[in-house]
Amino acid sequence: MSHLLTAFRQRFLGSITFAILLTLISSLILTGAAWAVSSALGVNNGRLSSCPASNNCVVSQNADPKHAIDPINYHVDRDAARETLLKVLGVVPRTEIVEQTDDYIHALSLSRIFKFVDDVEFYLPPDETVIHLRSASRVGESDLGVNRRRVEQIRLALRDLNI
């Protein structure tokens, strides 16, 4: 009889643990979806959007120290810099370009394991020789530095290609 009770208790605790885990994951995903819908992507008055308060975003324009990252400087023609950036983004793993104009590029990057979506944006102002950037996770509080590392890797690739 005690063997049956022990088996029942283990199964019951496993079910409760699974339900709690499922609830937590669902709340993260729904919160992230709400954030993604309400966040303003793109360029507004010559600026990319600011980062939210969470630690999962970097931006090169009007950022506080926690979210600040340098823009990418280039010394070639603006169109050549844009085309080179598009080629680099084309080989970044799990990254897809979803929007592009003459001065703006929006890509989506998926995390390796959980497939969380990050928005990666680039703005090439017509009167500057820099590429402003913003990379932000749609869910969670922290990305463990993934967005910053991704942008720095893109910067290094562009530097290696001598833009």
Short mmCIF file of C-alpha atoms in Angstrom, two decimals:
data_model
loop_
_atom_site.label_atom_id
_atom_site.label_comp_id
_atom_site.label_asym_id
_atom_site.label_seq_id
_atom_site.Cartn_x
_atom_site.Cartn_y
_atom_site.Cartn_z
CA MET A 1 0.00 0.00 0.00
CA SER A 2 2.81 2.44 0.86
CA HIS A 3 4.38 1.64 -2.51
CA LEU A 4 1.19 2.81 -4.25
CA LEU A 5 1.07 5.99 -2.17
CA THR A 6 4.71 6.76 -2.98
CA ALA A 7 4.11 6.24 -6.70
CA PHE A 8 0.96 8.39 -6.56
CA ARG A 9 2.79 11.17 -4.67
CA GLN A 10 5.66 11.18 -7.19
CA ARG A 11 3.26 11.35 -10.11
CA PHE A 12 1.23 14.08 -8.43
CA LEU A 13 4.32 16.17 -7.67
CA GLY A 14 5.53 15.70 -11.24
CA SER A 15 2.19 16.90 -12.59
CA ILE A 16 2.22 19.95 -10.33
CA THR A 17 5.81 20.78 -11.33
CA PHE A 18 4.88 20.48 -15.01
CA ALA A 19 1.82 22.72 -14.56
CA ILE A 20 3.86 25.39 -12.77
CA LEU A 21 6.56 25.29 -15.45
CA LEU A 22 3.97 25.52 -18.22
CA THR A 23 2.30 28.48 -16.51
CA LEU A 24 5.62 30.32 -16.17
CA ILE A 25 6.59 29.75 -19.78
CA SER A 26 3.13 30.81 -21.01
CA SER A 27 3.26 34.01 -19.01
CA LEU A 28 6.68 34.85 -20.44
CA ILE A 29 5.53 34.23 -23.99
CA LEU A 30 2.29 36.21 -23.62
CA THR A 31 4.12 39.08 -21.93
CA GLY A 32 6.68 39.06 -24.72
CA ALA A 33 4.01 39.04 -27.39
CA ALA A 34 2.29 42.01 -25.78
CA TRP A 35 5.60 43.87 -25.60
CA ALA A 36 6.36 43.09 -29.24
CA VAL A 37 3.01 44.44 -30.39
CA SER A 38 3.26 47.59 -28.28
CA SER A 39 6.91 48.41 -29.03
CA ALA A 40 7.62 50.83 -31.81
CA LEU A 41 10.07 49.43 -34.30
CA GLY A 42 11.56 51.45 -37.10
CA VAL A 43 12.87 54.98 -37.37
CA ASN A 44 10.90 57.86 -35.88
CA ASN A 45 12.23 61.41 -36.36
CA GLY A 46 15.65 60.07 -37.32
CA ARG A 47 15.93 57.80 -34.29
CA LEU A 48 15.52 54.15 -33.43
CA SER A 49 13.32 53.40 -30.43
CA SER A 50 14.75 53.49 -26.94
CA CYS A 51 15.29 50.29 -25.02
CA PRO A 52 12.83 49.11 -22.40
CA ALA A 53 14.01 48.97 -18.77
CA SER A 54 14.89 45.27 -19.03
CA ASN A 55 18.47 44.08 -19.55
CA ASN A 56 17.85 42.51 -22.96
CA CYS A 57 18.39 45.40 -25.37
CA VAL A 58 21.15 47.61 -26.78
CA VAL A 59 20.78 50.77 -28.85
CA SER A 60 23.23 53.30 -30.30
CA GLN A 61 21.00 56.40 -30.05
CA ASN A 62 19.93 58.18 -26.85
CA ALA A 63 20.67 55.24 -24.57
CA ASP A 64 21.40 55.14 -20.88
CA PRO A 65 24.76 53.55 -19.94
CA LYS A 66 23.22 50.10 -19.38
CA HIS A 67 21.80 49.91 -22.92
CA ALA A 68 24.32 52.00 -24.87
CA ILE A 69 26.41 50.61 -27.69
CA ASP A 70 28.48 52.47 -30.28
CA PRO A 71 27.16 52.84 -33.82
CA ILE A 72 29.09 51.18 -36.63
CA ASN A 73 31.27 53.65 -38.53
CA TYR A 74 31.97 53.17 -42.22
CA HIS A 75 34.20 54.94 -44.75
CA VAL A 76 32.75 53.67 -48.04
CA ASP A 77 29.73 54.82 -50.04
CA ARG A 78 26.49 54.53 -48.04
CA ASP A 79 24.93 52.12 -50.55
CA ALA A 80 28.02 49.93 -50.45
CA ALA A 81 27.90 49.88 -46.64
CA ARG A 82 24.22 48.91 -46.76
CA GLU A 83 24.81 46.12 -49.28
CA THR A 84 27.73 44.76 -47.24
CA LEU A 85 25.58 44.83 -44.09
CA LEU A 86 22.84 42.90 -45.92
CA LYS A 87 25.39 40.27 -47.01
CA VAL A 88 26.69 39.90 -43.44
CA LEU A 89 23.15 39.57 -42.07
CA GLY A 90 22.52 36.89 -44.67
CA VAL A 91 25.08 34.62 -43.02
CA VAL A 92 24.25 35.32 -39.37
CA PRO A 93 22.79 32.05 -38.03
CA ARG A 94 19.01 31.92 -37.49
CA THR A 95 18.58 35.49 -38.79
CA GLU A 96 16.09 36.61 -41.42
CA ILE A 97 15.74 40.08 -42.94
CA VAL A 98 12.07 41.03 -42.80
CA GLU A 99 12.14 44.67 -43.92
CA GLN A 100 14.55 46.90 -45.78
CA THR A 101 14.47 50.38 -47.25
CA ASP A 102 17.22 52.71 -48.45
CA ASP A 103 18.05 53.72 -44.87
CA TYR A 104 16.58 51.00 -42.62
CA ILE A 105 16.95 47.23 -42.13
CA HIS A 106 14.91 45.09 -39.74
CA ALA A 107 15.91 41.49 -39.10
CA LEU A 108 14.65 38.78 -36.77
CA SER A 109 17.09 36.50 -34.95
CA LEU A 110 15.98 33.31 -33.22
CA SER A 111 17.69 31.97 -30.12
CA ARG A 112 19.33 28.60 -30.62
CA ILE A 113 17.46 26.48 -28.09
CA PHE A 114 14.12 28.07 -27.22
CA LYS A 115 13.66 29.96 -30.52
CA PHE A 116 12.92 33.28 -28.79
CA VAL A 117 12.73 36.17 -31.27
CA ASP A 118 15.01 39.22 -31.14
CA ASP A 119 14.42 42.31 -33.27
CA VAL A 120 17.64 43.64 -34.83
CA GLU A 121 17.43 47.05 -36.50
CA PHE A 122 19.90 49.16 -38.46
CA TYR A 123 19.48 52.78 -39.50
CA LEU A 124 21.79 54.48 -42.02
CA PRO A 125 21.12 58.23 -41.76
CA PRO A 126 21.65 60.03 -45.08
CA ASP A 127 23.83 62.74 -43.53
CA GLU A 128 26.19 60.56 -41.43
CA THR A 129 28.71 57.80 -42.11
CA VAL A 130 27.46 55.57 -39.31
CA ILE A 131 25.02 52.70 -38.97
CA HIS A 132 22.88 53.13 -35.88
CA LEU A 133 21.60 49.92 -34.41
CA ARG A 134 19.18 48.43 -31.95
CA SER A 135 18.89 44.81 -30.90
CA ALA A 136 16.22 43.75 -28.42
CA SER A 137 14.67 40.55 -27.13
CA ARG A 138 10.91 40.31 -27.24
CA VAL A 139 10.64 38.25 -24.04
CA GLY A 140 12.27 38.03 -20.64
CA GLU A 141 14.25 40.35 -18.45
CA SER A 142 17.77 39.32 -19.43
CA ASP A 143 19.32 37.92 -22.58
CA LEU A 144 22.67 37.10 -20.89
CA GLY A 145 24.35 39.58 -23.26
CA VAL A 146 23.25 37.87 -26.48
CA ASN A 147 22.04 41.05 -28.23
CA ARG A 148 25.25 42.95 -27.44
CA ARG A 149 27.45 40.04 -28.59
CA ARG A 150 25.46 39.62 -31.82
CA VAL A 151 25.86 43.28 -32.75
CA GLU A 152 29.57 43.25 -31.87
CA GLN A 153 30.06 40.19 -34.11
CA ILE A 154 28.31 42.01 -36.95
CA ARG A 155 30.56 45.02 -36.31
CA LEU A 156 33.68 42.82 -36.49
CA ALA A 157 32.49 41.17 -39.71
CA LEU A 158 31.94 44.58 -41.31
CA ARG A 159 35.35 45.75 -40.11
CA ASP A 160 36.93 42.62 -41.64
CA LEU A 161 35.18 43.47 -44.91
CA ASN A 162 36.75 46.95 -44.70
CA ILE A 163 33.67 49.10 -44.86
#
